[in-house]
């Protein structure tokens, strides 16, 4: 009887199956501002992302028990403010404290400013802010998802070069991963680099 001499792949580490959960990382830790510049509130969320390009659509998922939930639901507006490593303490603070009994912006030394397309304020210290109008609210259980159209993008001039290109990599953005905050590190590549010929902008297949 012939023997099969083919080698089986060596498995050094096993896999463990866990119960279903929200273990997706990294995520953006953003500060969502709402209300008005005169009476502003802010909360930190990590459950956000892009839903569509044309029209530009985004979302945030918020617990109905959060103080900002009622403000956003009533006004139908909010602003997503990107955060940086320099804002990490303020970002964390606005995620664990409630606006019901704390003026979080004042406590953190952050400054609300008028947006261009919505009444909700943006945060001056943020390098980029997405001005959003709620299109739909979808309840899922623990959180409700606010689906919104991005009406305007507000960018700090310091991160726009002479050619109009936005260079957010210079802002020191941070990310959130399993309860911890991390500074974004070195550049690994650019979109499409894996199929581009060296020294050329054309693409090739594997």
CSV table of C-alpha atoms in Angstrom, one decimal:
chain,number,residue,atom,x,y,z
A,1,UNK,CA,0.0,0.0,0.0
A,2,UNK,CA,1.4,3.3,-1.0
A,3,UNK,CA,1.9,6.0,1.6
A,4,UNK,CA,1.0,9.6,1.2
A,5,UNK,CA,4.1,11.6,1.9
A,6,UNK,CA,2.6,15.0,1.5
A,7,UNK,CA,3.3,17.1,4.5
A,8,UNK,CA,0.4,18.6,6.4
A,9,UNK,CA,0.7,22.4,7.1
A,10,UNK,CA,2.1,23.0,10.5
A,11,UNK,CA,-0.2,24.9,12.8
A,12,UNK,CA,1.7,26.7,15.6
A,13,UNK,CA,-1.3,28.4,17.1
A,14,UNK,CA,-4.9,27.3,17.5
A,15,UNK,CA,-8.1,29.3,17.2
A,16,UNK,CA,-10.6,29.9,19.9
A,17,UNK,CA,-14.3,30.4,19.2
A,18,UNK,CA,-15.9,33.1,21.4
A,19,UNK,CA,-19.5,34.1,21.8
A,20,UNK,CA,-20.8,36.7,19.3
A,21,UNK,CA,-19.6,40.2,20.3
A,22,UNK,CA,-18.4,43.6,19.1
A,23,UNK,CA,-14.8,42.8,18.8
A,24,UNK,CA,-13.9,44.9,15.8
A,25,UNK,CA,-10.7,47.1,16.0
A,26,UNK,CA,-9.2,49.5,15.5
A,27,UNK,CA,-12.0,52.1,15.5
A,28,UNK,CA,-12.0,55.9,15.3
A,29,UNK,CA,-12.6,57.6,18.7
A,30,UNK,CA,-14.5,60.7,17.6
A,31,UNK,CA,-16.1,63.5,19.6
A,32,UNK,CA,-19.7,64.1,18.5
A,33,UNK,CA,-20.9,67.6,19.2
A,34,UNK,CA,-24.6,68.6,19.3
A,35,UNK,CA,-26.9,71.4,20.5
A,36,UNK,CA,-25.8,74.9,19.6
A,37,UNK,CA,-22.6,76.9,20.1
A,38,UNK,CA,-24.2,78.7,23.0
A,39,UNK,CA,-25.5,75.5,24.6
A,40,UNK,CA,-23.3,72.7,23.3
A,41,UNK,CA,-22.8,69.2,24.4
A,42,UNK,CA,-20.3,66.5,23.3
A,43,UNK,CA,-20.0,62.8,23.7
A,44,UNK,CA,-17.3,60.4,22.5
A,45,UNK,CA,-18.2,57.4,20.4
A,46,UNK,CA,-16.3,54.7,18.6
A,47,UNK,CA,-19.2,53.2,16.7
A,48,UNK,CA,-19.1,55.4,13.6
A,49,UNK,CA,-18.2,55.0,9.9
A,50,UNK,CA,-19.0,55.8,6.3
A,51,UNK,CA,-22.1,54.3,4.7
A,52,UNK,CA,-22.1,55.8,1.2
A,53,UNK,CA,-20.2,58.0,-1.2
A,54,UNK,CA,-22.8,59.8,-3.3
A,55,UNK,CA,-24.5,61.2,-1.3
A,56,UNK,CA,-21.9,61.1,1.4
A,57,UNK,CA,-23.5,59.2,4.3
A,58,UNK,CA,-22.3,58.4,7.8
A,59,UNK,CA,-23.6,57.1,11.1
A,60,UNK,CA,-23.2,57.1,14.8
A,61,UNK,CA,-24.6,54.5,17.2
A,62,UNK,CA,-25.7,56.0,20.6
A,63,UNK,CA,-27.4,54.5,23.7
A,64,UNK,CA,-30.8,56.1,24.3
A,65,UNK,CA,-29.7,56.7,27.9
A,66,UNK,CA,-27.0,59.1,26.8
A,67,UNK,CA,-27.7,62.8,27.4
A,68,UNK,CA,-26.7,63.7,23.8
A,69,UNK,CA,-29.2,61.1,22.4
A,70,UNK,CA,-32.2,63.3,23.1
A,71,UNK,CA,-30.5,66.5,21.8
A,72,UNK,CA,-29.5,64.8,18.5
A,73,UNK,CA,-33.0,63.2,18.1
A,74,UNK,CA,-34.8,66.5,18.6
A,75,UNK,CA,-32.4,68.7,16.5
A,76,UNK,CA,-31.7,66.1,13.8
A,77,UNK,CA,-28.1,67.4,13.6
A,78,UNK,CA,-24.7,66.6,14.9
A,79,UNK,CA,-21.0,67.1,14.1
A,80,UNK,CA,-18.4,64.3,14.0
A,81,UNK,CA,-15.0,65.7,15.2
A,82,UNK,CA,-11.9,63.7,14.6
A,83,UNK,CA,-9.5,63.5,17.5
A,84,UNK,CA,-5.7,63.5,17.9
A,85,UNK,CA,-3.2,62.1,20.4
A,86,UNK,CA,-3.1,65.5,22.0
A,87,UNK,CA,-6.8,65.3,22.7
A,88,UNK,CA,-6.8,61.8,24.2
A,89,UNK,CA,-7.6,62.8,27.8
A,90,UNK,CA,-10.4,65.1,26.7
A,91,UNK,CA,-11.7,62.4,24.4
A,92,UNK,CA,-11.8,59.9,27.2
A,93,UNK,CA,-13.4,62.3,29.6
A,94,UNK,CA,-16.2,63.1,27.2
A,95,UNK,CA,-16.9,59.4,26.9
A,96,UNK,CA,-17.3,58.7,30.6
A,97,UNK,CA,-18.9,61.8,31.9
A,98,UNK,CA,-22.5,62.9,31.3
A,99,UNK,CA,-23.5,66.3,29.9
A,100,UNK,CA,-26.5,66.3,32.3
A,101,UNK,CA,-24.4,67.5,35.2
A,102,UNK,CA,-21.1,68.5,33.5
A,103,UNK,CA,-20.2,71.2,31.0
A,104,UNK,CA,-17.7,68.8,29.3
A,105,UNK,CA,-16.4,71.3,26.8
A,106,UNK,CA,-15.7,73.9,29.4
A,107,UNK,CA,-14.1,71.3,31.8
A,108,UNK,CA,-11.8,70.1,29.0
A,109,UNK,CA,-10.9,73.6,27.7
A,110,UNK,CA,-12.4,72.8,24.3
A,111,UNK,CA,-14.0,75.5,22.3
A,112,UNK,CA,-17.3,75.1,20.3
A,113,UNK,CA,-17.5,77.1,17.1
A,114,UNK,CA,-20.3,77.7,14.5
A,115,UNK,CA,-20.6,75.1,11.7
A,116,UNK,CA,-21.4,76.1,8.2
A,117,UNK,CA,-24.3,73.9,7.3
A,118,UNK,CA,-25.9,72.9,10.7
A,119,UNK,CA,-26.7,74.6,13.9
A,120,UNK,CA,-24.8,72.0,15.9
A,121,UNK,CA,-21.3,73.3,16.8
A,122,UNK,CA,-18.0,71.9,15.9
A,123,UNK,CA,-14.9,71.7,18.1
A,124,UNK,CA,-12.1,74.1,17.2
A,125,UNK,CA,-9.4,71.8,18.4
A,126,UNK,CA,-10.4,69.0,16.0
A,127,UNK,CA,-8.5,68.9,12.8
A,128,UNK,CA,-11.5,67.9,10.7
A,129,UNK,CA,-15.3,68.0,11.4
A,130,UNK,CA,-18.1,66.4,9.5
A,131,UNK,CA,-21.4,68.4,9.6
A,132,UNK,CA,-24.3,66.0,9.6
A,133,UNK,CA,-28.0,65.9,9.3
A,134,UNK,CA,-30.0,62.9,10.5
A,135,UNK,CA,-31.8,61.0,7.7
A,136,UNK,CA,-33.0,58.0,9.7
A,137,UNK,CA,-32.9,56.5,13.1
A,138,UNK,CA,-32.7,52.7,13.4
A,139,UNK,CA,-33.2,51.0,16.8
A,140,UNK,CA,-31.1,47.8,17.2
A,141,UNK,CA,-31.4,47.1,21.0
A,142,UNK,CA,-28.7,48.5,23.2
A,143,UNK,CA,-28.0,51.4,20.7
A,144,UNK,CA,-29.9,53.4,18.1
A,145,UNK,CA,-28.1,54.2,14.8
A,146,UNK,CA,-28.4,57.7,13.6
A,147,UNK,CA,-27.9,57.5,9.8
A,148,UNK,CA,-27.0,61.0,8.5
A,149,UNK,CA,-26.0,62.8,5.4
A,150,UNK,CA,-22.7,64.7,5.5
A,151,UNK,CA,-23.5,68.3,4.4
A,152,UNK,CA,-20.1,69.8,4.8
A,153,UNK,CA,-16.5,69.0,5.8
A,154,UNK,CA,-14.7,71.5,7.9
A,155,UNK,CA,-10.9,71.2,7.9
A,156,UNK,CA,-8.2,73.1,9.8
A,157,UNK,CA,-6.2,75.1,7.3
A,158,UNK,CA,-2.9,73.8,8.8
A,159,UNK,CA,-3.6,70.4,7.2
A,160,UNK,CA,-4.3,71.7,3.6
A,161,UNK,CA,-1.3,72.2,1.4
A,162,UNK,CA,-0.9,74.7,-1.4
A,163,UNK,CA,-2.4,72.2,-3.9
A,164,UNK,CA,-5.5,71.8,-1.8
A,165,UNK,CA,-4.6,68.3,-0.6
A,166,UNK,CA,-5.7,67.3,2.9
A,167,UNK,CA,-2.8,65.9,4.9
A,168,UNK,CA,-4.5,64.5,8.0
A,169,UNK,CA,-1.5,62.2,8.6
A,170,UNK,CA,0.2,65.4,10.0
A,171,UNK,CA,-2.5,65.9,12.6
A,172,UNK,CA,-1.5,63.0,14.8
A,173,UNK,CA,-4.8,61.1,14.7
A,174,UNK,CA,-5.6,58.4,17.2
A,175,UNK,CA,-7.6,55.2,17.2
A,176,UNK,CA,-9.5,53.1,19.8
A,177,UNK,CA,-8.9,49.3,20.2
A,178,UNK,CA,-10.5,47.1,22.8
A,179,UNK,CA,-10.7,49.8,25.5
A,180,UNK,CA,-7.4,51.4,24.8
A,181,UNK,CA,-6.3,54.5,22.8
A,182,UNK,CA,-3.4,54.4,20.3
A,183,UNK,CA,-1.5,56.9,18.2
A,184,UNK,CA,-1.5,56.1,14.6
A,185,UNK,CA,1.9,55.0,13.5
A,186,UNK,CA,4.1,55.0,10.4
A,187,UNK,CA,2.8,54.9,6.9
A,188,UNK,CA,2.7,51.4,5.3
A,189,UNK,CA,1.5,52.2,1.8
A,190,UNK,CA,-1.1,54.1,-0.2
A,191,UNK,CA,-4.3,52.9,-1.8
A,192,UNK,CA,-3.6,50.8,-4.8
A,193,UNK,CA,0.2,50.5,-4.2
A,194,UNK,CA,0.0,46.7,-4.2
A,195,UNK,CA,-0.9,46.6,-7.9
A,196,UNK,CA,1.1,49.7,-9.1
A,197,UNK,CA,4.3,49.3,-11.1
A,198,UNK,CA,7.4,50.7,-9.5
A,199,UNK,CA,7.9,54.3,-10.6
A,200,UNK,CA,4.6,54.3,-12.5
A,201,UNK,CA,1.0,55.2,-11.7
A,202,UNK,CA,-0.3,52.4,-13.8
A,203,UNK,CA,-1.6,49.3,-12.2
A,204,UNK,CA,-0.8,45.7,-12.9
A,205,UNK,CA,-2.5,42.4,-11.9
A,206,UNK,CA,-0.9,39.8,-9.7
